[in-house]
Short mmCIF file of C-alpha atoms in Angstrom, two decimals:
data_model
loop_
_atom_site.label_atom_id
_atom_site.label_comp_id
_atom_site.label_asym_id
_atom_site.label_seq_id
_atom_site.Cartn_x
_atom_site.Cartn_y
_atom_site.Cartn_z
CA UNK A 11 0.00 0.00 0.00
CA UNK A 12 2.96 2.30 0.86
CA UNK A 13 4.62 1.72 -2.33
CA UNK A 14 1.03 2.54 -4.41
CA UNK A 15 1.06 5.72 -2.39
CA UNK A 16 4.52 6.41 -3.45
CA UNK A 17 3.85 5.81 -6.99
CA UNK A 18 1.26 7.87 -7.37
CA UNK A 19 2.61 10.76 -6.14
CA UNK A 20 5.56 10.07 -8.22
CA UNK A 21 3.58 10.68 -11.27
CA UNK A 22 1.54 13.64 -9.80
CA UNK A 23 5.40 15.20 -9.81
CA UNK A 24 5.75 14.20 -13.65
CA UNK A 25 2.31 15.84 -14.99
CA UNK A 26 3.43 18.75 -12.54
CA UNK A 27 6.90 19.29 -13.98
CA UNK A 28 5.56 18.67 -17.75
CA UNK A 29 2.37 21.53 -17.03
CA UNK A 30 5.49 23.73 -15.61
CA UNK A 31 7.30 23.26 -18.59
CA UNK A 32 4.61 23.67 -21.65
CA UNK A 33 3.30 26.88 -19.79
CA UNK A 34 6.82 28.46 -19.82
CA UNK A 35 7.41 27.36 -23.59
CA UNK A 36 4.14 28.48 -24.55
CA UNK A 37 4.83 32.24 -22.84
CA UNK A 38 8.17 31.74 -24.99
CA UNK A 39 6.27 31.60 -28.19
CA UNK A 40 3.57 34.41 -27.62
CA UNK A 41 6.81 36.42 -27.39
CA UNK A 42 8.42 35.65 -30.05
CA UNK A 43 5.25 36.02 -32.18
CA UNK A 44 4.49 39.93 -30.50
CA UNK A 45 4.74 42.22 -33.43
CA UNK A 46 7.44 44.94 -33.03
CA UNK A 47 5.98 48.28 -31.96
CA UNK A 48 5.28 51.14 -34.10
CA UNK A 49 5.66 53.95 -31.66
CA UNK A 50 8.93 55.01 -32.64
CA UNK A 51 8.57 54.65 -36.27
CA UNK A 52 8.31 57.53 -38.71
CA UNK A 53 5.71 57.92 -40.85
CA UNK A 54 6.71 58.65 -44.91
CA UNK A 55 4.99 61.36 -46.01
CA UNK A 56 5.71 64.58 -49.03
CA UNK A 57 5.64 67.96 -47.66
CA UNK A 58 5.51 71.41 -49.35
CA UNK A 59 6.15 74.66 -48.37
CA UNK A 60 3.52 77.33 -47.68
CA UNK A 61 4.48 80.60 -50.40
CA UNK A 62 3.56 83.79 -50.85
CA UNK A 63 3.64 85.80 -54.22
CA UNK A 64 1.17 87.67 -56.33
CA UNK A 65 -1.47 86.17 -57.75
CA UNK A 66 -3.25 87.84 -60.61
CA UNK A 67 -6.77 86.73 -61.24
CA UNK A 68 -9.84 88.40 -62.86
CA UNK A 69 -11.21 91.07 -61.13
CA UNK A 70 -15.06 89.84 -59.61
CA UNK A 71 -16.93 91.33 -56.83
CA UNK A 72 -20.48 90.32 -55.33
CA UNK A 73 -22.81 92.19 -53.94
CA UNK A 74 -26.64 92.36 -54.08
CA UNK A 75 -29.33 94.99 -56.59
CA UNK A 76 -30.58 97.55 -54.73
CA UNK A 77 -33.01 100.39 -56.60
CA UNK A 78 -31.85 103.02 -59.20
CA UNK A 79 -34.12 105.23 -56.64
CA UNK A 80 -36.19 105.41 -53.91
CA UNK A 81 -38.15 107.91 -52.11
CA UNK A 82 -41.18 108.14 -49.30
CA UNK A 83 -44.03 110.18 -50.01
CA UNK A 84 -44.39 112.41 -47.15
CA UNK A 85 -46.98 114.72 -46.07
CA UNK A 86 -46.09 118.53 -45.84
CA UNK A 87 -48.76 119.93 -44.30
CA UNK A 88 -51.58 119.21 -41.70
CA UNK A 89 -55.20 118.21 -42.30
CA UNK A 90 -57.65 114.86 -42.81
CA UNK A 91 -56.85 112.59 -45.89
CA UNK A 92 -59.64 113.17 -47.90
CA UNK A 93 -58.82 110.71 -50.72
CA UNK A 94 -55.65 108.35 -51.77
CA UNK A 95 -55.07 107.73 -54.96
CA UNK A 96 -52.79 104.73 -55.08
CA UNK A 97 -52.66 101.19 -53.85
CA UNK A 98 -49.68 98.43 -52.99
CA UNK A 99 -47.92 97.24 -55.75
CA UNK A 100 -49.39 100.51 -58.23
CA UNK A 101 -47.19 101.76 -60.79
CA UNK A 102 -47.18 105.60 -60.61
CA UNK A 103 -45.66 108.72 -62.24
CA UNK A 104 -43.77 111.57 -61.23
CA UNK A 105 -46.14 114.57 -59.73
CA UNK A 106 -48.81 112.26 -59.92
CA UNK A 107 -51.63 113.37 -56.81
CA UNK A 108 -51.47 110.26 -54.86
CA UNK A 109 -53.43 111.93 -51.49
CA UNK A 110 -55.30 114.56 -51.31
CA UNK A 111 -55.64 116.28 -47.74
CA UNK A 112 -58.84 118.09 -46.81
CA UNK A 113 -58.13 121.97 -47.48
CA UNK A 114 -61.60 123.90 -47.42
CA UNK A 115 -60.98 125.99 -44.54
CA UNK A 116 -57.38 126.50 -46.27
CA UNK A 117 -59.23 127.80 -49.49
CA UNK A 118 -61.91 129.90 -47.08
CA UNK A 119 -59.17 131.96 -45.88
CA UNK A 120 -57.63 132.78 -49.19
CA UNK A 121 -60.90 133.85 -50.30
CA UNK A 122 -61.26 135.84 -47.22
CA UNK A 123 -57.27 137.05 -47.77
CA UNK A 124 -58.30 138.25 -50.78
CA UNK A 125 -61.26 140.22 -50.16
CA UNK A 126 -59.06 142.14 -47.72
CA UNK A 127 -55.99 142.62 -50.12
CA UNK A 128 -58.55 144.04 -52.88
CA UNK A 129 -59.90 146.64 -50.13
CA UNK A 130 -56.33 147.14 -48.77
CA UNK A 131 -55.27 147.84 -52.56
CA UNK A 132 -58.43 150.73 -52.63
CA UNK A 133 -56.56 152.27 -49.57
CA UNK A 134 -53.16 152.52 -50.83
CA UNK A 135 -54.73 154.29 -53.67
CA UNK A 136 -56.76 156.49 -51.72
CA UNK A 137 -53.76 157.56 -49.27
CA UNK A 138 -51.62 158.06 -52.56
CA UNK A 139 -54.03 160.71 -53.94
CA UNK A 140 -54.33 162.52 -50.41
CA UNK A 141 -50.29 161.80 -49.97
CA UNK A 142 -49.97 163.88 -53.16
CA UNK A 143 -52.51 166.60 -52.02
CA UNK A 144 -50.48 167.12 -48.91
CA UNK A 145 -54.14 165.27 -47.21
CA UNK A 146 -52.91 162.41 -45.53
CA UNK A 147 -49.39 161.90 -44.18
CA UNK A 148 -46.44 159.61 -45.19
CA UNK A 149 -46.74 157.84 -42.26
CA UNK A 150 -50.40 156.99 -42.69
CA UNK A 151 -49.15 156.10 -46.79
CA UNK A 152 -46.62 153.76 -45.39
CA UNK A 153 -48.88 151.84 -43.08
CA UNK A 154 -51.50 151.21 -45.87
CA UNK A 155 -48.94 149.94 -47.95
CA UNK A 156 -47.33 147.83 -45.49
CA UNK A 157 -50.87 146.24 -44.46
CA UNK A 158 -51.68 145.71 -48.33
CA UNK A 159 -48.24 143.64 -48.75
CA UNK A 160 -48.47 141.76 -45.99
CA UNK A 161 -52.43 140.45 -47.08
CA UNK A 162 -50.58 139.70 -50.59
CA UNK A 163 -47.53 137.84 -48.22
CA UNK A 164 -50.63 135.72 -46.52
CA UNK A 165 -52.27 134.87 -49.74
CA UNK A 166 -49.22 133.50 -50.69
CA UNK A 167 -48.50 131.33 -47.82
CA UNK A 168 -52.37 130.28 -47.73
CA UNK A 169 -51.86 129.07 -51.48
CA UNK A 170 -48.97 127.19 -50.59
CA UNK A 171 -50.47 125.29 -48.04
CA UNK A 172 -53.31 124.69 -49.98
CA UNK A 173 -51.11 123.17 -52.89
CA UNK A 174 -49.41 120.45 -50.15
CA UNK A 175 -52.59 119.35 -49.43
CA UNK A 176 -52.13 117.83 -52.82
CA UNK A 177 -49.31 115.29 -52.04
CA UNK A 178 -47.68 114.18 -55.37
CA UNK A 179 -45.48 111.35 -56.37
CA UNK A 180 -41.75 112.52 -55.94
CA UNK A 181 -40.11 110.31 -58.66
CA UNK A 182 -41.71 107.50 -60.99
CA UNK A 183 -42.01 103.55 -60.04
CA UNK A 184 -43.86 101.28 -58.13
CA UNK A 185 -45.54 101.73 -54.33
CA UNK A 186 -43.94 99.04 -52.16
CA UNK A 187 -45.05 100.49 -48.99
CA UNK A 188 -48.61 102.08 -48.04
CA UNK A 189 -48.89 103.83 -44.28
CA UNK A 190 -52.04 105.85 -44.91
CA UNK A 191 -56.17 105.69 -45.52
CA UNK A 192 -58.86 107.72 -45.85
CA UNK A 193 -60.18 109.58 -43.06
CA UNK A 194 -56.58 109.78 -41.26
CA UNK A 195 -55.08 113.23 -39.84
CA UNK A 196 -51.72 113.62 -40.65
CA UNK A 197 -48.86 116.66 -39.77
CA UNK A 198 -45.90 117.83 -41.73
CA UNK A 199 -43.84 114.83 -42.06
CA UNK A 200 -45.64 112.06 -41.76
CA UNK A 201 -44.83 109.30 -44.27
CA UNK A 202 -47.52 108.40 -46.49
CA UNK A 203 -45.88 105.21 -48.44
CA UNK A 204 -42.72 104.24 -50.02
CA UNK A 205 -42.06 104.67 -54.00
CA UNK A 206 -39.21 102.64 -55.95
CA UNK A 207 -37.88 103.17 -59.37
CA UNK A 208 -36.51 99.59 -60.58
CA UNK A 209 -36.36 100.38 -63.88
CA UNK A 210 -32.44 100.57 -63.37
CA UNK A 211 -31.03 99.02 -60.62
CA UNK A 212 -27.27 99.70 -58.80
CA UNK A 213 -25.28 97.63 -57.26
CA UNK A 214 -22.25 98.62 -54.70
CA UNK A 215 -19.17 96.79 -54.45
CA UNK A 216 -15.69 97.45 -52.91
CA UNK A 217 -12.59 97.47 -54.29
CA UNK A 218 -9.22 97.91 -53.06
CA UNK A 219 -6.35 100.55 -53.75
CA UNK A 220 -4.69 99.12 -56.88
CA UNK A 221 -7.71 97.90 -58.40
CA UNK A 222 -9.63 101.81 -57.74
CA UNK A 223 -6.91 103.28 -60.34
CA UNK A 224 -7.33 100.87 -62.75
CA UNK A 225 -11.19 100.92 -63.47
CA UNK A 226 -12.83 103.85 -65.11
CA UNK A 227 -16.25 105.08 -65.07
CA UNK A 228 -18.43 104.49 -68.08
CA UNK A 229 -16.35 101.28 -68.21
CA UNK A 230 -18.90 98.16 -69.34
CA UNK A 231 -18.94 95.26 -66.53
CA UNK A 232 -20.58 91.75 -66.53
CA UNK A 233 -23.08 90.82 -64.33
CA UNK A 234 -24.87 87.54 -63.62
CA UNK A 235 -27.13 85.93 -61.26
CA UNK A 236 -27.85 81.88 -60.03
CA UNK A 237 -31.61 82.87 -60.61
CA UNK A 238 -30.79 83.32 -64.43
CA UNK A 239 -27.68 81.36 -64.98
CA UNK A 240 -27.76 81.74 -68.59
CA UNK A 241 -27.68 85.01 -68.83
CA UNK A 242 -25.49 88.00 -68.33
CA UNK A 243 -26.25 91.75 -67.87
CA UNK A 244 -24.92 94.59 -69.05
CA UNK A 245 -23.72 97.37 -66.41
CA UNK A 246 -21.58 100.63 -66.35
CA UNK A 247 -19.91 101.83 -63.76
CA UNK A 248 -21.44 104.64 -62.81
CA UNK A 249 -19.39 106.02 -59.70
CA UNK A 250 -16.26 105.31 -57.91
CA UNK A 251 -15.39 106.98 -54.91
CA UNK A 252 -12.73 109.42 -54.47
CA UNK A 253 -11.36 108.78 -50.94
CA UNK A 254 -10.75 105.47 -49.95
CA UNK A 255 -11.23 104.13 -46.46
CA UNK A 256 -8.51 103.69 -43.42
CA UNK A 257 -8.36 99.96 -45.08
CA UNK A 258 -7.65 101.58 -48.45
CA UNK A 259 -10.70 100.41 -49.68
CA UNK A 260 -12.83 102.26 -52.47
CA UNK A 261 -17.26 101.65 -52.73
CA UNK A 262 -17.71 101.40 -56.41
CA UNK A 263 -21.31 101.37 -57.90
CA UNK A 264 -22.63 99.92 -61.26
CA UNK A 265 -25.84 100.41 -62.86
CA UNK A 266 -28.00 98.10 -64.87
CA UNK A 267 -30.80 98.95 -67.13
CA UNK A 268 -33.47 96.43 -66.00
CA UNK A 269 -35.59 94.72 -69.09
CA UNK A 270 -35.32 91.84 -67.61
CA UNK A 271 -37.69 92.12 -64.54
CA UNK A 272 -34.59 91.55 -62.01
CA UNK A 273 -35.59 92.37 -58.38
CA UNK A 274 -33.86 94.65 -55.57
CA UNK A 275 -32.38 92.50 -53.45
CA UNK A 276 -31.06 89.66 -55.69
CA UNK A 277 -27.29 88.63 -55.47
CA UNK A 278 -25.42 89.41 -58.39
CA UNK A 279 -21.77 88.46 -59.40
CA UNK A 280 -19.87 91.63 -61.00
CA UNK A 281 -16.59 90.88 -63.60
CA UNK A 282 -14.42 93.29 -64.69
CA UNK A 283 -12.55 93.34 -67.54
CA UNK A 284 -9.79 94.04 -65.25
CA UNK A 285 -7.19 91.73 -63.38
CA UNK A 286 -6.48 92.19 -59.98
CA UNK A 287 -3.07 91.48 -58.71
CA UNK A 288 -2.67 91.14 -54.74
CA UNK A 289 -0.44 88.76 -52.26
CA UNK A 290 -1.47 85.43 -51.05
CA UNK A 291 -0.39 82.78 -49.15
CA UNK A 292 -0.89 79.48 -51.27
CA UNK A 293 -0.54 76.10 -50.22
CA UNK A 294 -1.27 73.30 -52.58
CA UNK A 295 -4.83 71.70 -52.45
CA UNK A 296 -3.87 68.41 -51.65
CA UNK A 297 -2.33 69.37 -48.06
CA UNK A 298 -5.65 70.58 -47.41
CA UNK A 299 -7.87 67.93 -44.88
CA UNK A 300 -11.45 67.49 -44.56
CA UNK A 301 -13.56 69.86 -46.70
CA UNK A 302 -13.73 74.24 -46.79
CA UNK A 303 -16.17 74.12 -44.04
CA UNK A 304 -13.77 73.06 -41.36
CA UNK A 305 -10.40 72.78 -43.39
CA UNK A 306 -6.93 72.25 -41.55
CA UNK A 307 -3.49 70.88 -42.40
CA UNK A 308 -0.91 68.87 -41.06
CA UNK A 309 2.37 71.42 -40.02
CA UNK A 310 5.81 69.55 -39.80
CA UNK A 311 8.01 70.68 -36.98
CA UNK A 312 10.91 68.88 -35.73
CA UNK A 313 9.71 66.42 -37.59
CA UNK A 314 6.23 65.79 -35.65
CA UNK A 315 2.98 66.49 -37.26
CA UNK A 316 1.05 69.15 -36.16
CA UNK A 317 -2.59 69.41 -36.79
CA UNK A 318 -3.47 73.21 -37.74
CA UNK A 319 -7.13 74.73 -38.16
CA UNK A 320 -6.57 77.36 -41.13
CA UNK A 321 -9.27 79.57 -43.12
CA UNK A 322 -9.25 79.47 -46.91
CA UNK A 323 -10.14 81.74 -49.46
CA UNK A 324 -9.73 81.46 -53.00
CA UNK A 325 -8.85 78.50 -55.29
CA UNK A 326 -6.64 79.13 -57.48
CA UNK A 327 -5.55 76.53 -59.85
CA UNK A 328 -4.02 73.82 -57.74
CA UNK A 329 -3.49 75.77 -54.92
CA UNK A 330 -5.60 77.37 -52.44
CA UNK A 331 -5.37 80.77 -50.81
CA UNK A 332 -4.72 80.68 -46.72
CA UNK A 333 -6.16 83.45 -44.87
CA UNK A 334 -5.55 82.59 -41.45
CA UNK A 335 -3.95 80.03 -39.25
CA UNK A 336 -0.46 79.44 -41.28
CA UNK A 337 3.00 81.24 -42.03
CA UNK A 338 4.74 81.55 -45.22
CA UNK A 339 7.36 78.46 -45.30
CA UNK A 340 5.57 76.42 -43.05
CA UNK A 341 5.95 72.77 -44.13
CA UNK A 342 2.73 71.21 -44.86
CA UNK A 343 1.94 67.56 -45.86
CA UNK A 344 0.71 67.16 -49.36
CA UNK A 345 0.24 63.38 -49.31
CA UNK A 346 0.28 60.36 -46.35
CA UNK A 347 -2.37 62.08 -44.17
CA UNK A 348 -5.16 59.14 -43.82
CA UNK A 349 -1.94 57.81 -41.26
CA UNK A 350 -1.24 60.53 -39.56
CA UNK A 351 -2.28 61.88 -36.05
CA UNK A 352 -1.83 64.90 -34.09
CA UNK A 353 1.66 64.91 -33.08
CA UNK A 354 3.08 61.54 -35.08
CA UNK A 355 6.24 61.29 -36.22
CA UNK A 356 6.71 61.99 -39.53
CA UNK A 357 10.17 62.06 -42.10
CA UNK A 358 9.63 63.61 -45.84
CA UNK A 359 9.82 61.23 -48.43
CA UNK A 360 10.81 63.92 -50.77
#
């Protein structure tokens, strides 16, 4: 029985030492099979530097139609409307009546002013005759006369007001604004609608230094729209300011003679037939990651990549203008990005 005992444990110590053993070659194997780590290892990529030059491109500007004119019809004198002649939306001429403000007590007083200058004009020629009889004195002269010009200076005013009553179109186009009905008291001032002229239209744009001396007024200009892509406009430039701005910035306005039913207030593209030549910092378009919305690049320094938020402008051929966010000779990657991370090492493959 001793010896079974003995025996058995004997072999417990074999299976014991053999477990020991595969466990410690199989922790040899997983070791040898571990990939090497990548931690240290650069990351091939081509780089290019940021530059700045001049870039010369046609000369376009945006900006949106705003009317050739536009004017409020105002009330200049006090009274109840007694009629309006126009509607939203009505086409109307210039010194057309539009509203017509109650003036009978207006035209009661002239006729009363008048009555008095006729007897005031009886006087002056009664105290002239007496004057030159030695009947009547200068002084008594002078007052007639002075009362008789003043009636005529009354009558003159009263004639005026009654003529405002009438309130009249100031320039030609359509009503796009109505503030006034029938029956309504109104006071010097008061605006009565809104009148447009559309039958040109203007549009502003700004320009800067260099470009101001080259364009001309009376110069022809293109100018299109998205809502009629198939067209373009004739336009003239109509005014360019003579003092720039502390930016050294000039507002230049073109005109358009509208046939074509455009509307204030539509976005218009303007081309010159001008270049404009101004510094940029380019960096080619490939360096550029994710889209124009939220563009950045990758920066190499000391051979790490650096992740950098920029802001674009332009595109301009294979390159694309940086306004923001990077210096001129900065090393951007071109190519390689989908590996990179914020702050991997990187080594320039060209």
């Amino acid at each position: 029985m001793k010896k079974k005992v003995i025996t058995i444990a004997a072999l417990l110590l074999i299976v014991s030492l053999i477990g020991f053993r595969l466990v410690a070659n199989k922790e040899k194997i997983d070791e040898k099979n571990v990939l090497p780590t990548e931690t240290n290892r650069a990351i091939p990529v081509t780089v290019a530097a940021a530059t700045e030059g001049e870039v010369n491109q046609p000369l376009v500007r945006t900006g949106n139609l705003i009317p050739y004119r536009e004017a409020n019809i105002m009330a200049t004198t006090q009274g109840q409307v007694d009629a309006v002649h126009f509607e939203l939306g009505s086409y109307v001429k210039q010194g057309a009546r539009l509203v017509q403000i109650d003036s009978k007590l207006k035209e009661l007083s002239l006729e009363a002013t008048q009555l008095n200058i006729s007897k005031l004009k009886k006087d002056v020629d009664r105290y002239s005759t007496l004057y030159a009889g030695n009947a009547a004195t200068e002084l008594q002269l002078t007052d007639t006369k002075y009362n008789y010009e003043n009636a005529m200076n009354q009558a003159e005013q009263i004639k005026k007001q009654i003529q405002d009553a009438a309130v009249l179109s100031p320039i030609s186009g359509r009503i796009v604004k109505k503030s006034i009905e029938n029956g309504e008291y109104v006071n010097p001032g008061t605006v009565l609608g809104t009148v447009l002229d559309v039958s040109r239209l203007k549009v502003q744009v700004i320009v800067n230094e260099a470009d101001a001396y080259q364009l001309k007024e009376g110069q022809h200009v293109r100018v299109s729209t998205d809502i009629f892509p198939d067209k373009k406009f004739d336009g003239v430039i109509s005014y360019i300011a003579p003092r720039g701005d502390e930016q050294h910035t000039y507002p230049v306005e073109i005109t358009i003679q509208n046939s074509s039913g455009l509307k204030a207030g539509t976005f218009v593209t303007v081309a010159f037939n001008n270049t404009s030549s101004q510094r940029a910092l380019l960096v080619p378009r490939s360096a550029l990651v994710e889209s124009l919305q939220n563009p950045y690049v990758y920066v190499v320094e000391e051979g790490l990549a650096k992740q950098r938020k920029i802001q674009v402008g332009r595109t301009i051929g294979e390159s694309i203008e940086v306004l923001s966010g990077l210096n001129a000779n900065e090393q951007v990657v071109t190519s390689g990005q989908i590996n990179l991370t914020d702050g991997a090492r990187v080594q320039a493959a060209n």
